[in-house]
Coordinates of C-alpha atoms in Angstrom, one line a residue:
Chain U
M255 CA -14.0 40.9 142.3
D256 CA -11.5 38.3 144.5
F257 CA -10.6 36.6 141.9
I258 CA -9.1 39.5 139.9
R259 CA -7.4 40.4 143.3
D260 CA -6.7 37.9 144.2
T261 CA -5.3 35.6 141.3
M262 CA -5.8 37.9 138.2
L263 CA -3.4 41.0 139.2
P264 CA -0.7 38.7 140.7
R265 CA -0.4 36.9 137.4
A266 CA -0.2 40.3 135.4
W267 CA 2.0 42.2 137.6
R268 CA 4.3 38.5 137.6
W269 CA 4.3 38.4 134.0
F270 CA 5.3 42.5 134.0
V271 CA 8.0 41.5 135.8
I272 CA 9.5 38.9 133.7
A273 CA 8.8 40.8 130.7
C274 CA 11.2 43.9 132.1
M275 CA 13.6 41.5 132.8
V276 CA 13.7 40.0 129.8
F277 CA 13.7 43.3 128.4
F278 CA 17.0 44.4 130.6
V279 CA 19.0 40.6 129.8
I280 CA 17.5 41.4 125.7
N281 CA 19.0 45.1 125.5
V282 CA 22.6 44.0 127.9
L283 CA 23.0 41.3 125.4
L284 CA 22.1 43.2 121.8
I285 CA 25.2 45.9 123.6
I286 CA 27.2 43.0 123.6
T287 CA 26.4 42.2 120.1
S288 CA 26.9 45.6 118.4
V289 CA 30.8 45.6 119.3
L290 CA 30.9 42.4 118.1
V291 CA 29.6 43.2 115.0
S292 CA 31.1 46.0 114.2
S293 CA 34.4 44.4 115.6
F294 CA 33.7 42.6 112.1
G295 CA 32.3 44.7 109.7
T296 CA 34.3 46.9 107.3
G297 CA 31.7 50.2 107.6
W298 CA 28.4 50.5 109.6
F299 CA 26.6 53.9 109.2
T300 CA 23.7 53.1 107.5
G301 CA 21.3 49.3 107.6
W302 CA 21.1 46.5 110.0
L303 CA 24.7 45.4 110.2
P304 CA 27.7 46.6 108.0
E305 CA 28.1 45.9 103.9
Q306 CA 30.8 43.3 105.2
F307 CA 32.5 41.4 107.3
T308 CA 36.4 40.8 108.1
P309 CA 38.6 39.9 110.2
K310 CA 41.0 41.6 109.3
W311 CA 40.3 44.9 112.3
Y312 CA 41.6 42.1 114.9
G313 CA 45.2 41.4 113.2
E314 CA 45.7 45.9 113.1
A315 CA 44.0 45.9 116.8
W316 CA 47.1 43.3 117.2
K317 CA 49.8 45.7 116.0
E318 CA 48.3 48.8 116.6
F319 CA 47.7 48.8 120.0
Q320 CA 50.3 46.3 121.0
L321 CA 48.6 43.9 121.8
Q322 CA 50.7 41.2 122.7
H323 CA 52.6 43.6 125.0
V324 CA 49.4 44.8 126.9
L325 CA 48.2 41.1 127.7
L326 CA 51.7 40.4 129.2
V327 CA 51.7 43.1 131.4
T328 CA 48.2 42.5 131.9
V329 CA 49.0 39.0 132.8
E330 CA 51.9 39.5 134.7
I331 CA 49.4 42.7 137.0
T332 CA 47.3 40.5 137.6
L333 CA 48.7 37.0 138.8
A334 CA 51.0 39.4 141.2
V335 CA 47.6 40.2 142.3
V336 CA 46.4 37.4 143.4
A337 CA 49.2 35.2 144.8
I338 CA 49.9 38.6 147.3
S339 CA 46.4 38.7 148.2
L340 CA 45.4 35.0 148.7
G341 CA 48.8 34.9 150.1
V342 CA 48.0 37.5 152.7
G343 CA 44.0 37.2 152.9
V344 CA 44.0 33.7 153.2
P345 CA 46.2 33.1 156.5
A346 CA 44.5 36.4 157.7
A347 CA 41.2 35.1 157.3
Y348 CA 42.0 32.3 159.0
A349 CA 43.1 34.1 162.0
L350 CA 39.1 36.2 161.3
A351 CA 37.5 33.4 161.2
R352 CA 39.0 30.9 163.9
L353 CA 40.1 33.6 166.4
Q354 CA 38.5 35.8 169.3
F355 CA 40.4 39.0 170.4
K356 CA 40.7 42.4 170.8
G357 CA 40.0 44.7 168.7
K358 CA 38.2 42.3 166.1
S359 CA 35.5 44.1 165.1
L360 CA 37.9 46.7 163.9
V361 CA 40.1 45.1 161.9
M362 CA 37.3 43.7 160.0
L363 CA 36.0 46.8 159.4
M364 CA 39.3 48.0 158.0
F365 CA 38.8 44.7 155.6
L366 CA 35.1 46.2 155.6
V367 CA 36.0 49.8 154.9
P368 CA 38.0 49.7 151.7
L369 CA 35.2 47.7 149.5
L370 CA 33.0 49.6 150.4
V371 CA 34.6 53.3 149.6
P372 CA 34.3 53.7 145.5
P373 CA 38.2 53.7 143.8
I374 CA 38.4 56.7 142.6
T375 CA 37.4 58.6 145.8
Y376 CA 41.3 56.6 147.5
G377 CA 42.7 56.3 144.4
I378 CA 43.6 59.9 143.8
P379 CA 45.3 60.0 147.5
L380 CA 46.7 56.2 147.2
A381 CA 48.0 57.2 143.6
T382 CA 49.5 60.9 145.6
V383 CA 51.3 58.7 147.4
L384 CA 52.7 56.3 145.2
Y385 CA 54.1 59.1 142.9
Q386 CA 56.0 60.1 146.0
V387 CA 57.9 56.8 147.1
G388 CA 58.2 56.4 143.5
A389 CA 56.1 53.7 142.4
G390 CA 53.6 55.7 140.5
G391 CA 53.9 55.2 136.9
T392 CA 55.4 51.7 137.2
M393 CA 54.4 48.3 137.4
W394 CA 54.4 47.8 141.1
G395 CA 52.7 50.9 141.4
V396 CA 49.7 49.3 139.7
I397 CA 50.2 46.3 141.8
L398 CA 50.1 47.6 144.8
A399 CA 47.1 49.7 144.2
N400 CA 45.0 46.8 143.0
L401 CA 46.0 45.2 146.8
V402 CA 43.1 47.5 148.6
P403 CA 40.4 46.0 147.3
S404 CA 41.8 42.6 145.9
V405 CA 43.2 42.1 149.8
P406 CA 39.7 42.5 151.5
F407 CA 37.8 40.8 148.9
A408 CA 40.5 37.7 149.5
V409 CA 39.6 37.3 152.9
L410 CA 35.9 37.9 152.2
V411 CA 35.2 34.8 149.8
M412 CA 37.6 32.9 152.4
T413 CA 36.6 33.2 155.7
P414 CA 33.2 31.5 155.1
F415 CA 35.1 28.6 154.0
I416 CA 37.5 28.6 156.5
E417 CA 34.2 28.4 158.9
Q418 CA 32.8 25.8 157.3
I419 CA 35.6 23.0 158.4
D420 CA 34.6 21.6 161.4
P421 CA 38.0 23.1 163.8
R422 CA 38.4 20.0 166.2
L423 CA 40.3 18.5 162.7
D424 CA 42.6 21.7 164.5
S425 CA 42.5 19.8 167.6
A426 CA 42.9 16.8 166.1
A427 CA 45.7 17.7 164.4
R428 CA 47.4 19.8 167.2
V429 CA 47.2 16.5 169.6
F430 CA 49.2 14.7 167.4
G431 CA 51.8 17.8 167.9
A432 CA 51.9 19.8 165.1
S433 CA 52.3 23.0 165.7
S434 CA 49.6 25.9 164.7
L435 CA 51.5 26.9 161.2
T436 CA 51.6 23.2 160.2
T437 CA 48.2 22.9 160.9
F438 CA 47.9 25.6 158.4
W439 CA 49.3 24.7 155.5
R440 CA 49.3 20.1 156.0
I441 CA 45.4 20.0 157.0
L442 CA 43.8 23.5 156.1
V443 CA 45.2 25.1 153.3
P444 CA 44.4 21.8 151.1
L445 CA 41.0 21.3 152.1
L446 CA 40.8 24.8 151.6
M447 CA 41.7 24.2 148.2
P448 CA 37.8 25.2 146.6
G449 CA 37.3 28.2 148.0
I450 CA 41.1 29.5 147.8
L451 CA 40.7 28.8 143.6
A452 CA 36.9 30.2 144.0
A453 CA 39.2 33.2 145.8
G454 CA 42.0 33.2 143.5
I455 CA 39.7 33.1 140.3
L456 CA 37.4 36.5 141.3
V457 CA 40.5 38.9 142.3
L458 CA 41.7 37.4 138.8
I459 CA 38.2 38.9 137.3
R460 CA 38.2 41.5 139.6
T461 CA 42.0 42.9 138.9
I462 CA 40.9 42.7 134.9
S463 CA 38.1 45.2 134.9
M464 CA 39.8 47.1 137.5
F465 CA 40.0 50.4 135.8
E466 CA 40.0 53.1 138.4
L467 CA 43.0 52.6 140.4
T468 CA 45.1 50.7 137.5
F469 CA 44.1 54.2 135.3
L470 CA 45.2 56.5 138.3
T471 CA 48.8 54.8 138.9
A472 CA 50.0 52.9 135.2
G473 CA 52.1 54.7 133.5
P474 CA 52.5 54.3 129.5
D475 CA 54.4 50.6 130.3
S476 CA 52.1 49.5 133.3
Q477 CA 49.3 49.7 131.3
T478 CA 46.9 46.6 131.2
L479 CA 44.2 46.1 128.7
I480 CA 40.9 47.8 130.1
V481 CA 43.4 51.1 130.4
A482 CA 44.8 50.6 126.7
L483 CA 40.6 50.3 125.6
Y484 CA 39.5 53.3 127.6
Y485 CA 42.8 55.7 126.1
S486 CA 41.9 54.2 122.0
M487 CA 38.2 54.9 123.4
F488 CA 39.4 58.3 124.8
A489 CA 41.1 59.1 121.2
A490 CA 38.6 58.1 119.0
G491 CA 39.1 59.1 115.4
V492 CA 42.1 58.9 116.0
R493 CA 42.0 55.2 115.2
A494 CA 39.0 52.8 113.2
Q495 CA 36.9 52.3 114.9
Q496 CA 36.3 49.0 114.3
S497 CA 39.6 48.3 115.8
V498 CA 39.0 49.3 119.0
D499 CA 35.7 47.9 118.7
A500 CA 38.2 44.2 118.1
M501 CA 40.4 45.6 121.3
A502 CA 37.2 45.1 123.3
V503 CA 35.5 41.9 122.3
I504 CA 39.7 40.4 122.8
Y505 CA 39.0 42.6 126.6
M506 CA 35.5 41.0 126.9
L507 CA 36.4 37.5 126.2
T508 CA 39.6 37.0 128.9
T509 CA 37.1 38.5 130.8
M510 CA 34.4 36.0 130.1
T511 CA 37.0 33.2 130.1
G512 CA 37.3 34.1 133.7
L513 CA 34.2 34.4 134.5
L514 CA 32.7 30.8 133.3
I515 CA 35.5 29.3 135.2
A516 CA 34.4 31.5 138.0
L517 CA 30.9 30.1 137.7
R518 CA 31.9 26.5 138.2
F519 CA 32.9 27.6 141.4
V520 CA 31.1 29.9 143.3
D521 CA 27.1 31.0 142.8
P522 CA 27.3 34.1 142.3
S523 CA 23.9 35.2 144.4
Q524 CA 25.2 32.8 147.5
L525 CA 28.3 35.1 147.9
V526 CA 26.9 38.1 148.9
G527 CA 24.6 35.9 151.0
R528 CA 27.4 34.4 153.1
V529 CA 29.2 37.7 153.3
K530 CA 26.4 39.5 154.5
S531 CA 25.4 36.5 157.3
Q532 CA 29.4 36.8 158.0
K533 CA 29.3 40.4 159.4
V534 CA 26.4 39.9 161.5
Chain I
M85 CA 43.5 58.8 186.2
A86 CA 46.6 57.6 185.1
S87 CA 47.9 55.3 188.4
E88 CA 44.3 53.8 187.1
T89 CA 45.3 53.5 182.9
I90 CA 48.6 51.6 183.8
S91 CA 47.2 48.6 186.5
A92 CA 44.3 48.5 183.8
A93 CA 47.3 48.1 181.2
A94 CA 49.3 46.1 183.4
A95 CA 46.4 43.7 184.0
S96 CA 45.4 43.1 180.7
R97 CA 48.8 41.9 179.6
S98 CA 48.9 39.8 183.3
A99 CA 45.7 38.3 181.6
N100 CA 47.3 37.9 178.0
A101 CA 50.3 36.6 179.6
D102 CA 47.9 33.2 180.8
P103 CA 50.6 30.7 179.1
S104 CA 48.0 28.1 177.6
T105 CA 46.4 29.6 175.5
V106 CA 48.8 32.6 174.3
A107 CA 51.4 30.5 172.9
G108 CA 49.5 29.2 170.4
R109 CA 46.9 31.8 170.2
D110 CA 50.0 34.4 169.8
L111 CA 51.2 32.9 166.6
R112 CA 48.2 32.6 164.6
L113 CA 47.5 35.8 165.7
L114 CA 50.3 37.1 163.8
M115 CA 48.5 36.0 160.3
V116 CA 46.5 38.7 160.4
V117 CA 49.5 41.0 160.0
P118 CA 50.3 41.3 156.1
G119 CA 46.7 41.2 155.8
L120 CA 46.8 44.8 157.8
L121 CA 49.8 46.0 157.0
V122 CA 48.4 46.0 153.1
I123 CA 45.2 48.2 154.6
V124 CA 47.3 50.4 157.1
G125 CA 49.4 51.3 154.4
L126 CA 48.0 51.5 151.3
F127 CA 44.6 53.0 152.1
V128 CA 44.5 54.4 155.7
Y129 CA 48.1 55.7 155.5
P130 CA 47.2 57.6 152.4
F131 CA 43.6 58.7 152.6
I132 CA 44.9 60.4 156.6
Y133 CA 47.6 61.8 153.7
G134 CA 45.9 63.0 151.5
F135 CA 43.5 64.7 154.6
I136 CA 46.3 66.9 155.5
S137 CA 47.3 67.5 152.0
S138 CA 44.4 68.5 151.4
F139 CA 44.7 71.5 154.2
S140 CA 48.1 72.4 153.5
P141 CA 47.8 74.3 149.6
Q142 CA 50.7 74.1 147.2
G143 CA 52.0 77.9 146.4
E144 CA 53.9 80.6 148.4
N145 CA 52.2 81.4 151.9
A146 CA 48.8 79.8 151.1
E147 CA 46.2 79.4 153.9
W148 CA 44.9 76.1 155.1
L149 CA 41.9 76.0 153.6
A150 CA 43.2 77.9 150.4
N151 CA 41.2 75.2 148.8
Y152 CA 38.3 74.5 150.4
Q153 CA 37.7 78.2 149.0
R154 CA 38.9 77.5 145.7
F155 CA 36.4 74.2 145.5
F156 CA 33.1 76.0 146.6
S157 CA 34.1 78.9 145.4
E158 CA 34.6 78.3 141.7
P159 CA 31.6 77.5 139.8
R160 CA 33.6 73.9 137.5
L161 CA 34.3 72.4 140.7
Y162 CA 31.8 73.1 143.3
E163 CA 28.5 72.0 140.4
T164 CA 30.2 69.2 139.9
V165 CA 28.5 68.3 143.3
G166 CA 25.5 69.0 141.9
K167 CA 25.5 67.7 138.6
T168 CA 27.1 64.0 140.3
L169 CA 24.4 63.5 142.6
W170 CA 21.6 65.2 139.8
L171 CA 22.9 61.6 137.6
A172 CA 23.8 59.1 141.0
L173 CA 20.5 59.8 143.3
P174 CA 18.1 59.2 140.4
V175 CA 19.7 56.1 139.1
T176 CA 20.4 54.6 142.5
I177 CA 16.4 55.4 143.3
L178 CA 15.7 53.5 139.9
N179 CA 18.5 50.7 140.6
V180 CA 17.1 49.4 143.9
G181 CA 13.3 50.2 143.5
L182 CA 13.3 47.8 140.3
A183 CA 16.0 45.6 142.3
V184 CA 13.0 44.5 145.2
P185 CA 10.2 43.4 142.7
F186 CA 12.6 41.3 140.5
A187 CA 14.1 39.4 143.8
F188 CA 10.6 38.7 145.0
M189 CA 9.5 37.3 142.3
L190 CA 13.3 34.8 142.0
R191 CA 13.4 34.6 145.8
T192 CA 12.6 30.6 145.7
P193 CA 15.7 29.3 143.8
S194 CA 15.0 27.7 140.7
R195 CA 17.0 26.8 137.5
G196 CA 15.6 30.1 135.9
Q197 CA 17.0 31.8 138.9
R198 CA 19.9 31.0 139.3
L199 CA 20.1 31.6 134.7
L200 CA 19.4 35.4 135.3
S201 CA 21.8 35.2 138.2
T202 CA 24.5 34.6 135.8
L203 CA 22.9 36.7 132.5
L204 CA 22.9 39.9 135.2
V205 CA 26.4 39.1 135.8
I206 CA 27.6 39.9 132.6
P207 CA 27.3 43.5 132.7
M208 CA 28.8 43.5 136.1
T209 CA 32.1 41.5 134.9
L210 CA 32.0 43.6 132.0
G211 CA 32.5 46.5 134.0
T212 CA 32.0 50.5 132.7
V213 CA 34.6 50.4 130.2
L214 CA 33.4 48.2 127.9
V215 CA 29.3 48.7 128.3
A216 CA 30.1 52.0 127.1
E217 CA 31.9 51.1 124.3
G218 CA 29.0 49.2 124.0
L219 CA 26.4 51.6 124.9
M220 CA 28.4 54.4 122.5
L221 CA 27.5 51.5 119.2
Y222 CA 23.6 50.8 120.4
L223 CA 22.3 54.3 121.5
A224 CA 23.9 56.4 118.3
P225 CA 21.3 57.3 116.3
N226 CA 21.9 54.8 113.3
G227 CA 22.6 52.2 116.4
W228 CA 19.9 48.9 117.2
L229 CA 18.2 51.2 119.6
N230 CA 17.0 54.1 117.0
R231 CA 16.4 52.1 114.0
S232 CA 14.3 49.4 116.6
L233 CA 11.9 52.5 117.2
L234 CA 11.8 54.5 114.2
E235 CA 10.7 51.5 112.4
L236 CA 8.2 50.1 114.8
G237 CA 7.6 53.6 113.9
L238 CA 7.6 54.8 117.6
L239 CA 10.2 57.5 116.9
G240 CA 10.2 60.2 113.8
S241 CA 13.5 61.3 114.9
P242 CA 16.3 59.6 116.2
L243 CA 16.3 59.9 120.6
R244 CA 19.7 61.5 120.8
L245 CA 20.8 59.9 124.6
L246 CA 24.5 60.3 123.7
N247 CA 27.0 62.7 124.9
N248 CA 24.4 64.3 127.4
Y249 CA 22.7 63.1 130.6
W250 CA 21.0 59.6 129.0
G251 CA 23.9 57.8 127.6
V252 CA 25.4 58.5 131.5
A253 CA 22.4 57.4 133.5
L254 CA 21.3 54.6 130.9
S255 CA 25.4 53.2 131.1
L256 CA 24.8 53.6 135.8
L257 CA 21.6 51.6 134.7
I258 CA 23.6 48.9 133.0
T259 CA 26.5 48.2 135.6
G260 CA 24.5 49.4 139.0
F261 CA 21.0 47.5 138.6
P262 CA 22.7 44.0 138.2
F263 CA 24.3 44.1 141.6
A264 CA 21.3 46.1 143.4
F265 CA 19.4 43.3 142.2
M266 CA 21.9 40.4 143.6
M267 CA 22.5 42.2 146.9
M268 CA 18.2 41.9 147.3
L269 CA 18.0 38.4 146.1
S270 CA 20.4 37.3 148.6
Y271 CA 18.4 39.7 151.5
T272 CA 15.5 38.1 150.2
T273 CA 16.4 34.9 150.0
G274 CA 17.7 34.9 153.5
I275 CA 13.9 35.5 155.5
D276 CA 12.4 32.9 156.2
P277 CA 9.0 31.5 153.2
T278 CA 7.4 30.0 156.5
L279 CA 7.1 33.4 158.0
A280 CA 4.9 34.4 154.1
R281 CA 3.3 30.9 154.1
A282 CA 1.8 31.5 157.9
A283 CA 0.5 34.9 156.2
A284 CA -1.3 33.4 154.1
T285 CA -2.7 30.6 155.8
L286 CA -4.4 33.7 157.5
G287 CA -5.2 35.1 153.9
A288 CA -2.5 36.9 152.7
S289 CA -2.6 38.1 149.5
P290 CA 0.8 37.6 148.4
M291 CA 0.8 41.2 147.6
E292 CA 0.0 42.1 150.9
Q293 CA 2.4 39.4 151.8
F294 CA 4.9 41.4 150.7
R295 CA 4.0 44.4 152.2
R296 CA 3.2 43.7 155.9
I297 CA 6.0 40.7 156.3
Y298 CA 8.7 41.0 153.4
L299 CA 8.6 44.5 153.3
P300 CA 9.8 45.5 157.0
L301 CA 11.8 42.7 156.6
L302 CA 14.0 43.6 154.2
V303 CA 14.5 47.5 155.5
P304 CA 18.1 46.9 157.1
G305 CA 19.5 45.4 153.5
L306 CA 17.0 47.4 151.0
T307 CA 19.6 50.8 153.1
I308 CA 22.7 48.7 152.8
T309 CA 21.6 47.8 149.1
F310 CA 20.4 51.7 148.1
C311 CA 24.0 52.9 150.6
L312 CA 26.7 50.5 148.2
T313 CA 24.5 51.3 144.8
F314 CA 24.5 54.8 145.3
V315 CA 28.3 55.2 146.4
Q316 CA 29.5 52.9 143.1
A317 CA 27.2 55.5 141.0
F318 CA 28.8 58.8 142.7
A319 CA 32.3 57.7 141.2
V320 CA 31.0 57.3 137.8
F321 CA 33.8 58.3 135.8
P322 CA 35.1 56.6 132.3
S323 CA 31.7 56.2 131.4
A324 CA 31.0 60.1 132.7
V325 CA 33.8 61.3 129.9
L326 CA 33.0 58.3 126.9
L327 CA 29.0 58.9 126.4
G328 CA 28.5 62.3 128.2
A329 CA 29.2 65.9 128.0
P330 CA 32.5 66.0 130.3
A331 CA 32.5 69.8 129.8
G332 CA 28.6 70.4 130.7
A333 CA 26.3 68.3 131.8
T334 CA 28.2 65.3 133.2
R335 CA 30.8 67.4 134.6
V336 CA 30.9 65.0 137.1
I337 CA 33.3 65.1 140.1
S338 CA 36.2 62.6 139.8
I339 CA 36.2 64.2 136.1
A340 CA 37.3 67.4 138.2
A341 CA 39.6 65.3 140.7
Y342 CA 41.5 64.0 137.7
E343 CA 41.8 67.2 136.0
M344 CA 43.2 68.6 139.0
A345 CA 46.0 65.5 139.6
Y346 CA 47.0 65.1 136.1
E347 CA 46.2 68.5 133.9
E348 CA 46.6 70.7 136.5
Y349 CA 49.8 68.4 138.5
N350 CA 48.3 70.0 141.3
W351 CA 47.4 66.9 144.0
S352 CA 47.2 69.1 147.5
M353 CA 44.0 70.0 145.0
A354 CA 42.9 66.7 143.6
S355 CA 43.4 64.8 147.2
T356 CA 40.8 68.1 148.0
V357 CA 38.2 67.1 145.8
A358 CA 38.3 63.9 146.9
M359 CA 37.6 64.7 150.1
V360 CA 34.9 66.9 149.2
M361 CA 33.5 63.2 147.6
G362 CA 34.4 61.2 150.1
A363 CA 32.1 63.6 152.3
T364 CA 29.7 63.7 150.2
Q365 CA 29.1 60.3 149.8
L366 CA 29.3 60.2 153.8
V367 CA 26.8 63.1 154.2
I368 CA 23.9 61.0 151.6
V369 CA 25.1 57.2 153.5
G370 CA 24.6 58.8 157.3
I371 CA 21.5 59.8 155.8
A372 CA 20.0 57.1 154.5
L373 CA 20.7 55.4 157.8
G374 CA 18.9 57.7 159.6
L375 CA 16.0 57.6 158.3
R376 CA 15.9 53.6 158.2
Q377 CA 16.8 54.1 161.7
F378 CA 13.6 56.7 161.9
S379 CA 11.8 53.5 159.9
Y380 CA 12.3 50.9 161.7
R381 CA 10.2 50.4 164.5
G382 CA 10.5 46.3 165.4
P383 CA 12.2 45.0 168.8
V384 CA 16.2 44.9 168.3
V385 CA 17.8 42.2 167.2
G386 CA 21.4 41.4 167.9
G387 CA 21.9 44.3 169.9
K388 CA 25.5 45.2 168.4
G389 CA 24.1 48.1 166.1

């Protein structure tokens, strides 16, 4: 009886949990694979696979959805968001990691809340304001909107990296007469490069896959790939399903490339932990 | 009263005016300003603006509460709250409920853990739109899921999983579970394993270790994971349009807000819907945090609340 309770039951439970996990992962992979398979098929109405395979949909998607333009816009917006987020976020993270000041917990809270509120909730008032000042529907509107989650994200990712650096290095530089800003640029930024790179790539992925904010603020000429994909799915039936799938695959490739690069720099399971310990 | 405040301000100013610390410190403090400006200008200000504009309805001599009166009198507006909760709450409970045993099992770092975490980040990175596109094919009557179930003889006719509640619920499961799992994994790995080992020495089975050691320590993490997963699910938008019935069972609150802004061009009404949305999230998060307070009986650690 004890043997069943202490050995058999935990083992059975273990296998059950593993089976559930494998089931989940397999389903996710199959969902992605069906997009991939469909994008190469001529027609797929019955049967496990399409009747024939062809790469022609990629060419059609490229032309029909003006992907060249969309990709260019996506790259421009993403790079601008990454650059501004790092330029603004790294110094802020430095101040938060090293300095004690009045109202610090309020400042921390202000950097935390935009990450906890879902984009669509603040996106509508934000879009209202952006349209009022004339930035709505332009590239700058999209960039500004995307800064709201990206700057706090860069701050939260960077703070633990900065905390890892020995504060005595700052003091040593100060002893040799370096000003605070010189210390920051000549000592900290070079040492922080791995962290800056990681934060940059994570902001990059988040911006490429940020649907809601871009959707609410973009005009016809400032759509990123994900918004263009949504519109083409929304207008299903106008274009062949397969060319929409081809576009989805192109989108998938851009984010996957970013993800693979990011995984070389950061361990995703550690990131949340770091952020958490930072909050306490 | 007033003179007290002034003297207090003067005191704090003179404390700050200590030249040895202030010169360096003030300069470095400026580094937080640009980041703060972004948040104040693009997050705090729009929120306040939206809040005020929700009380200033469009149209001639409308009353200040007119937007809210409209929201709570039109079924196609107020029903969205219930419909969204009916989607978000069960899925969130399922996601967090599943994440706990999974995270508990993978609490010791291993190669398998890292591989699984990597596989699970994929749906998080792909985002809701791509998951919706995949599910459209996968859940279709002739998609792989229905085909497999039919071939295995588990079904007589294909399941209807698209353009209704189930498609949206499944998409929330796929995008929400990895998030809940990652959060729970980091909380579980943060618990000192020697505690469980000590319990094991005293004869506790893995089940008892989980119930008596891990679960009580996980309550704070569990609450935060629940809140964040819920808030994400409550804001469901693209999949509710693409996989659900945007005019019927899955007419969620974000759809109502979007329609007000971009179809009726009634921005003040759209802000009202966004405020109701935020308030509902706040209520549920408040309830979750309250329950956590209620269940937590151990000594207070840290003292910061």
